[in-house]
């Protein structure tokens, strides 16, 4: 077994292009997922039963079905009813909705784990439920929520590789393209693993930095 | 007792509460006049804390009526009767009742000053700067002039509890309920908290205080209530209740506090 170094030299810039796309998808999908996830998480804490039920059903559906099927649903099934996205946006939307369900659970759990006395103290000064959530519970829940949120976003970043099946030219797809021409699976898949590893490492350092900058309670 | 022209600060009629199969409050009646300091004593599990929690509706009583300053808490008038208050209505009704918790329950993400100011800002709608100025005034009333920018974790238990008291009085409620305000404190910190309450009581604050500090009760109370098994057994002035309790149960309870201080006449 010898490593073909020339193919590695050729592959590095090609894979870098894929990395940029993977990063772009991750950032956009990550931001969308956080926005949707926080909204759903707060809705799950509201005192409107219908709202809580809708979120629960949504989370249940997302958790109960494979991400690959969700990607196919957005890319192949939605066009049938007239909603059409190109492959990148279909991928971003599927990833964002998938991840948002897990983030919603993290938000709900994080806020729910703030000590009961905090809610009582806020009630005792006459705060409304939404004020208690906004001014008392959520600020305290944010910092402990960073590690689980990081996990969700790391999973999501790795899951962008699934989008290769709908021809999004992200990192994995870029690697496959090289393999299909040069047939060098060993070198390329090893390189892909390294690229993803570096991406994820950067993400976890960023998360630890954010956590350390948030005020301790 | 109550002058005709004055509505009582608190009127409780027939308050009962059961947790599972355990009845913790049995048909409790209580009236507190404005400016009065009522101290509730009794063994643990006698229902003192539940009484306060039901008055403020942090715990919803099974039966009974609570009026604060003549206004119902926990129910609203509808044509032809009453219905239970919604969560939102309850939040508004609760503004007449301050609550000081045994474990302080300060907001750990806010400074001492903002713990007091947040209610003024968010509930009373006062602008940030004015709310903070007013919060500082209330903190001064509990002898906190330094440490205003510290978080609760940086304060001693006694300081935290005084911040909690300032947070309650800042809302200018009709009545403040103190739930064992010194029970979670190290012994050397008890005094500063009791002193703060004493000064506020002398200044006209209306309060119901659940405590095990008998000498404090004797000094500060206009009326002392002894509770046992969820009911008020006996009440009277500190002189009467501590000096010559009528009920055997009261006498037996008070015998546990045999320090010379507690025995001496006030």
mmCIF file of N, CA, C and O in Angstrom, chain A residues 47 115-118 120-131 135-136 139-140 215-217, chain B residues 53 58 87-88 91-92 94-95 97-99 101 105-109 118-119 122-123 151 167 171:
data_model
loop_
_atom_site.group_PDB
_atom_site.id
_atom_site.type_symbol
_atom_site.label_atom_id
_atom_site.label_comp_id
_atom_site.label_asym_id
_atom_site.label_seq_id
_atom_site.Cartn_x
_atom_site.Cartn_y
_atom_site.Cartn_z
ATOM 1 N N UNK A 47 -48.178 28.851 27.601
ATOM 2 C CA UNK A 47 -49.317 28.224 28.277
ATOM 3 C C UNK A 47 -50.470 27.953 27.313
ATOM 4 O O UNK A 47 -51.571 27.652 27.723
ATOM 5 N N UNK A 115 -33.999 26.656 38.415
ATOM 6 C CA UNK A 115 -34.614 26.351 39.691
ATOM 7 C C UNK A 115 -36.003 26.987 39.827
ATOM 8 O O UNK A 115 -36.231 28.125 39.422
ATOM 9 N N UNK A 116 -36.930 26.229 40.409
ATOM 10 C CA UNK A 116 -38.311 26.642 40.550
ATOM 11 C C UNK A 116 -38.473 27.954 41.330
ATOM 12 O O UNK A 116 -39.358 28.761 41.055
ATOM 13 N N UNK A 117 -37.590 28.156 42.301
ATOM 14 C CA UNK A 117 -37.666 29.362 43.119
ATOM 15 C C UNK A 117 -37.534 30.630 42.296
ATOM 16 O O UNK A 117 -38.028 31.690 42.679
ATOM 17 N N UNK A 118 -36.862 30.545 41.160
ATOM 18 C CA UNK A 118 -36.693 31.710 40.292
ATOM 19 C C UNK A 118 -38.037 32.144 39.716
ATOM 20 O O UNK A 118 -38.364 33.328 39.688
ATOM 21 N N UNK A 120 -40.911 31.458 41.033
ATOM 22 C CA UNK A 120 -41.749 31.934 42.134
ATOM 23 C C UNK A 120 -41.383 33.354 42.534
ATOM 24 O O UNK A 120 -42.256 34.177 42.798
ATOM 25 N N UNK A 121 -40.082 33.641 42.569
ATOM 26 C CA UNK A 121 -39.655 34.989 42.934
ATOM 27 C C UNK A 121 -40.167 35.992 41.894
ATOM 28 O O UNK A 121 -40.634 37.076 42.238
ATOM 29 N N UNK A 122 -40.092 35.614 40.629
ATOM 30 C CA UNK A 122 -40.561 36.515 39.579
ATOM 31 C C UNK A 122 -42.070 36.694 39.652
ATOM 32 O O UNK A 122 -42.591 37.796 39.473
ATOM 33 N N UNK A 123 -42.773 35.614 39.967
ATOM 34 C CA UNK A 123 -44.227 35.722 40.155
ATOM 35 C C UNK A 123 -44.541 36.652 41.321
ATOM 36 O O UNK A 123 -45.495 37.419 41.279
ATOM 37 N N UNK A 124 -43.714 36.560 42.368
ATOM 38 C CA UNK A 124 -44.012 37.324 43.585
ATOM 39 C C UNK A 124 -43.873 38.822 43.360
ATOM 40 O O UNK A 124 -44.401 39.609 44.132
ATOM 41 N N UNK A 125 -43.162 39.235 42.311
ATOM 42 C CA UNK A 125 -43.143 40.670 42.016
ATOM 43 C C UNK A 125 -44.115 40.999 40.879
ATOM 44 O O UNK A 125 -44.087 42.093 40.337
ATOM 45 N N UNK A 126 -44.951 40.032 40.538
ATOM 46 C CA UNK A 126 -46.054 40.322 39.628
ATOM 47 C C UNK A 126 -45.735 40.219 38.150
ATOM 48 O O UNK A 126 -46.443 40.776 37.319
ATOM 49 N N UNK A 127 -44.661 39.481 37.806
ATOM 50 C CA UNK A 127 -44.325 39.364 36.387
ATOM 51 C C UNK A 127 -45.291 38.425 35.673
ATOM 52 O O UNK A 127 -45.760 37.447 36.236
ATOM 53 N N UNK A 128 -45.520 38.734 34.399
ATOM 54 C CA UNK A 128 -46.290 37.840 33.547
ATOM 55 C C UNK A 128 -45.389 36.690 33.110
ATOM 56 O O UNK A 128 -44.166 36.803 33.127
ATOM 57 N N UNK A 129 -46.034 35.636 32.623
ATOM 58 C CA UNK A 129 -45.285 34.450 32.221
ATOM 59 C C UNK A 129 -44.210 34.758 31.172
ATOM 60 O O UNK A 129 -43.071 34.307 31.270
ATOM 61 N N UNK A 130 -44.574 35.567 30.166
ATOM 62 C CA UNK A 130 -43.591 35.852 29.112
ATOM 63 C C UNK A 130 -42.435 36.683 29.664
ATOM 64 O O UNK A 130 -41.290 36.546 29.227
ATOM 65 N N UNK A 131 -42.707 37.534 30.651
ATOM 66 C CA UNK A 131 -41.631 38.326 31.255
ATOM 67 C C UNK A 131 -40.691 37.442 32.059
ATOM 68 O O UNK A 131 -39.472 37.624 32.039
ATOM 69 N N UNK A 135 -36.921 37.613 30.932
ATOM 70 C CA UNK A 135 -35.989 38.359 31.779
ATOM 71 C C UNK A 135 -35.337 37.509 32.858
ATOM 72 O O UNK A 135 -34.296 37.874 33.394
ATOM 73 N N UNK A 136 -35.962 36.409 33.226
ATOM 74 C CA UNK A 136 -35.446 35.628 34.357
ATOM 75 C C UNK A 136 -34.909 34.269 33.919
ATOM 76 O O UNK A 136 -33.760 33.933 34.188
ATOM 77 N N UNK A 139 -32.169 34.110 30.317
ATOM 78 C CA UNK A 139 -30.781 34.537 30.534
ATOM 79 C C UNK A 139 -29.985 33.548 31.382
ATOM 80 O O UNK A 139 -28.780 33.387 31.181
ATOM 81 N N UNK A 140 -30.654 32.887 32.324
ATOM 82 C CA UNK A 140 -29.943 31.925 33.163
ATOM 83 C C UNK A 140 -29.712 30.613 32.441
ATOM 84 O O UNK A 140 -28.792 29.863 32.769
ATOM 85 N N UNK A 215 -21.332 35.388 30.963
ATOM 86 C CA UNK A 215 -21.205 35.583 32.404
ATOM 87 C C UNK A 215 -21.580 34.318 33.176
ATOM 88 O O UNK A 215 -22.586 33.685 32.886
ATOM 89 N N UNK A 216 -20.730 33.956 34.125
ATOM 90 C CA UNK A 216 -21.062 32.831 34.996
ATOM 91 C C UNK A 216 -22.114 33.289 35.995
ATOM 92 O O UNK A 216 -22.189 34.467 36.329
ATOM 93 N N UNK A 217 -22.905 32.366 36.466
ATOM 94 C CA UNK A 217 -23.937 32.759 37.429
ATOM 95 C C UNK A 217 -23.414 32.598 38.848
ATOM 96 O O UNK A 217 -22.601 31.777 39.115
ATOM 97 N N UNK B 53 -47.950 30.708 51.246
ATOM 98 C CA UNK B 53 -47.931 30.389 49.807
ATOM 99 C C UNK B 53 -49.328 30.387 49.209
ATOM 100 O O UNK B 53 -49.504 30.736 48.045
ATOM 101 N N UNK B 58 -48.996 31.319 45.233
ATOM 102 C CA UNK B 58 -47.925 30.528 44.626
ATOM 103 C C UNK B 58 -48.365 29.072 44.689
ATOM 104 O O UNK B 58 -47.938 28.233 43.900
ATOM 105 N N UNK B 87 -53.915 33.015 34.765
ATOM 106 C CA UNK B 87 -52.536 33.220 35.183
ATOM 107 C C UNK B 87 -52.168 34.700 35.100
ATOM 108 O O UNK B 87 -51.474 35.240 35.957
ATOM 109 N N UNK B 88 -52.638 35.339 34.035
ATOM 110 C CA UNK B 88 -52.338 36.742 33.814
ATOM 111 C C UNK B 88 -52.995 37.639 34.878
ATOM 112 O O UNK B 88 -52.360 38.540 35.429
ATOM 113 N N UNK B 91 -51.192 37.318 38.100
ATOM 114 C CA UNK B 91 -49.944 38.089 38.134
ATOM 115 C C UNK B 91 -50.223 39.524 38.564
ATOM 116 O O UNK B 91 -49.470 40.112 39.343
ATOM 117 N N UNK B 92 -51.308 40.088 38.061
ATOM 118 C CA UNK B 92 -51.649 41.470 38.418
ATOM 119 C C UNK B 92 -52.099 41.541 39.879
ATOM 120 O O UNK B 92 -51.673 42.418 40.635
ATOM 121 N N UNK B 94 -51.300 39.620 42.278
ATOM 122 C CA UNK B 94 -50.176 39.342 43.171
ATOM 123 C C UNK B 94 -49.334 40.566 43.466
ATOM 124 O O UNK B 94 -48.528 40.555 44.389
ATOM 125 N N UNK B 95 -49.477 41.594 42.648
ATOM 126 C CA UNK B 95 -48.643 42.785 42.855
ATOM 127 C C UNK B 95 -48.918 43.444 44.201
ATOM 128 O O UNK B 95 -48.116 44.228 44.681
ATOM 129 N N UNK B 97 -49.039 41.812 46.921
ATOM 130 C CA UNK B 97 -48.464 40.941 47.954
ATOM 131 C C UNK B 97 -46.968 40.763 47.697
ATOM 132 O O UNK B 97 -46.580 40.281 46.645
ATOM 133 N N UNK B 98 -46.160 41.178 48.663
ATOM 134 C CA UNK B 98 -44.729 40.914 48.545
ATOM 135 C C UNK B 98 -44.415 39.575 49.191
ATOM 136 O O UNK B 98 -45.140 39.116 50.069
ATOM 137 N N UNK B 99 -43.341 38.956 48.742
ATOM 138 C CA UNK B 99 -42.985 37.653 49.326
ATOM 139 C C UNK B 99 -41.478 37.591 49.502
ATOM 140 O O UNK B 99 -40.729 37.877 48.581
ATOM 141 N N UNK B 101 -38.575 34.920 50.500
ATOM 142 C CA UNK B 101 -38.438 33.475 50.571
ATOM 143 C C UNK B 101 -37.342 33.067 51.557
ATOM 144 O O UNK B 101 -36.376 33.793 51.766
ATOM 145 N N UNK B 105 -33.971 33.370 46.834
ATOM 146 C CA UNK B 105 -34.386 33.335 45.428
ATOM 147 C C UNK B 105 -34.086 34.621 44.676
ATOM 148 O O UNK B 105 -34.913 35.114 43.906
ATOM 149 N N UNK B 106 -32.900 35.164 44.905
ATOM 150 C CA UNK B 106 -32.492 36.314 44.090
ATOM 151 C C UNK B 106 -32.203 35.832 42.681
ATOM 152 O O UNK B 106 -31.928 34.656 42.465
ATOM 153 N N UNK B 107 -32.254 36.767 41.731
ATOM 154 C CA UNK B 107 -31.953 36.411 40.349
ATOM 155 C C UNK B 107 -30.438 36.438 40.172
ATOM 156 O O UNK B 107 -29.819 37.507 40.233
ATOM 157 N N UNK B 108 -29.811 35.275 39.980
ATOM 158 C CA UNK B 108 -28.346 35.207 40.037
ATOM 159 C C UNK B 108 -27.636 35.927 38.892
ATOM 160 O O UNK B 108 -26.468 36.243 39.006
ATOM 161 N N UNK B 109 -28.365 36.195 37.811
ATOM 162 C CA UNK B 109 -27.728 36.840 36.656
ATOM 163 C C UNK B 109 -27.796 38.355 36.755
ATOM 164 O O UNK B 109 -27.278 39.042 35.872
ATOM 165 N N UNK B 118 -35.549 45.447 38.630
ATOM 166 C CA UNK B 118 -36.206 44.780 37.497
ATOM 167 C C UNK B 118 -37.734 44.805 37.614
ATOM 168 O O UNK B 118 -38.436 44.991 36.616
ATOM 169 N N UNK B 119 -38.232 44.657 38.831
ATOM 170 C CA UNK B 119 -39.685 44.724 39.020
ATOM 171 C C UNK B 119 -40.222 46.111 38.708
ATOM 172 O O UNK B 119 -41.270 46.270 38.089
ATOM 173 N N UNK B 122 -39.849 46.370 34.701
ATOM 174 C CA UNK B 122 -40.657 45.491 33.847
ATOM 175 C C UNK B 122 -42.105 45.406 34.287
ATOM 176 O O UNK B 122 -42.993 45.193 33.471
ATOM 177 N N UNK B 123 -42.355 45.501 35.595
ATOM 178 C CA UNK B 123 -43.729 45.373 36.072
ATOM 179 C C UNK B 123 -44.380 46.745 36.213
ATOM 180 O O UNK B 123 -45.498 46.959 35.772
ATOM 181 N N UNK B 151 -23.113 40.625 42.135
ATOM 182 C CA UNK B 151 -24.095 39.571 41.889
ATOM 183 C C UNK B 151 -24.398 38.863 43.209
ATOM 184 O O UNK B 151 -23.549 38.859 44.108
ATOM 185 N N UNK B 167 -36.232 44.030 47.258
ATOM 186 C CA UNK B 167 -36.962 43.706 46.034
ATOM 187 C C UNK B 167 -38.468 43.668 46.305
ATOM 188 O O UNK B 167 -39.272 44.137 45.495
ATOM 189 N N UNK B 171 -41.773 47.107 45.308
ATOM 190 C CA UNK B 171 -43.027 47.020 44.549
ATOM 191 C C UNK B 171 -44.171 47.687 45.305
ATOM 192 O O UNK B 171 -45.298 47.724 44.821
#
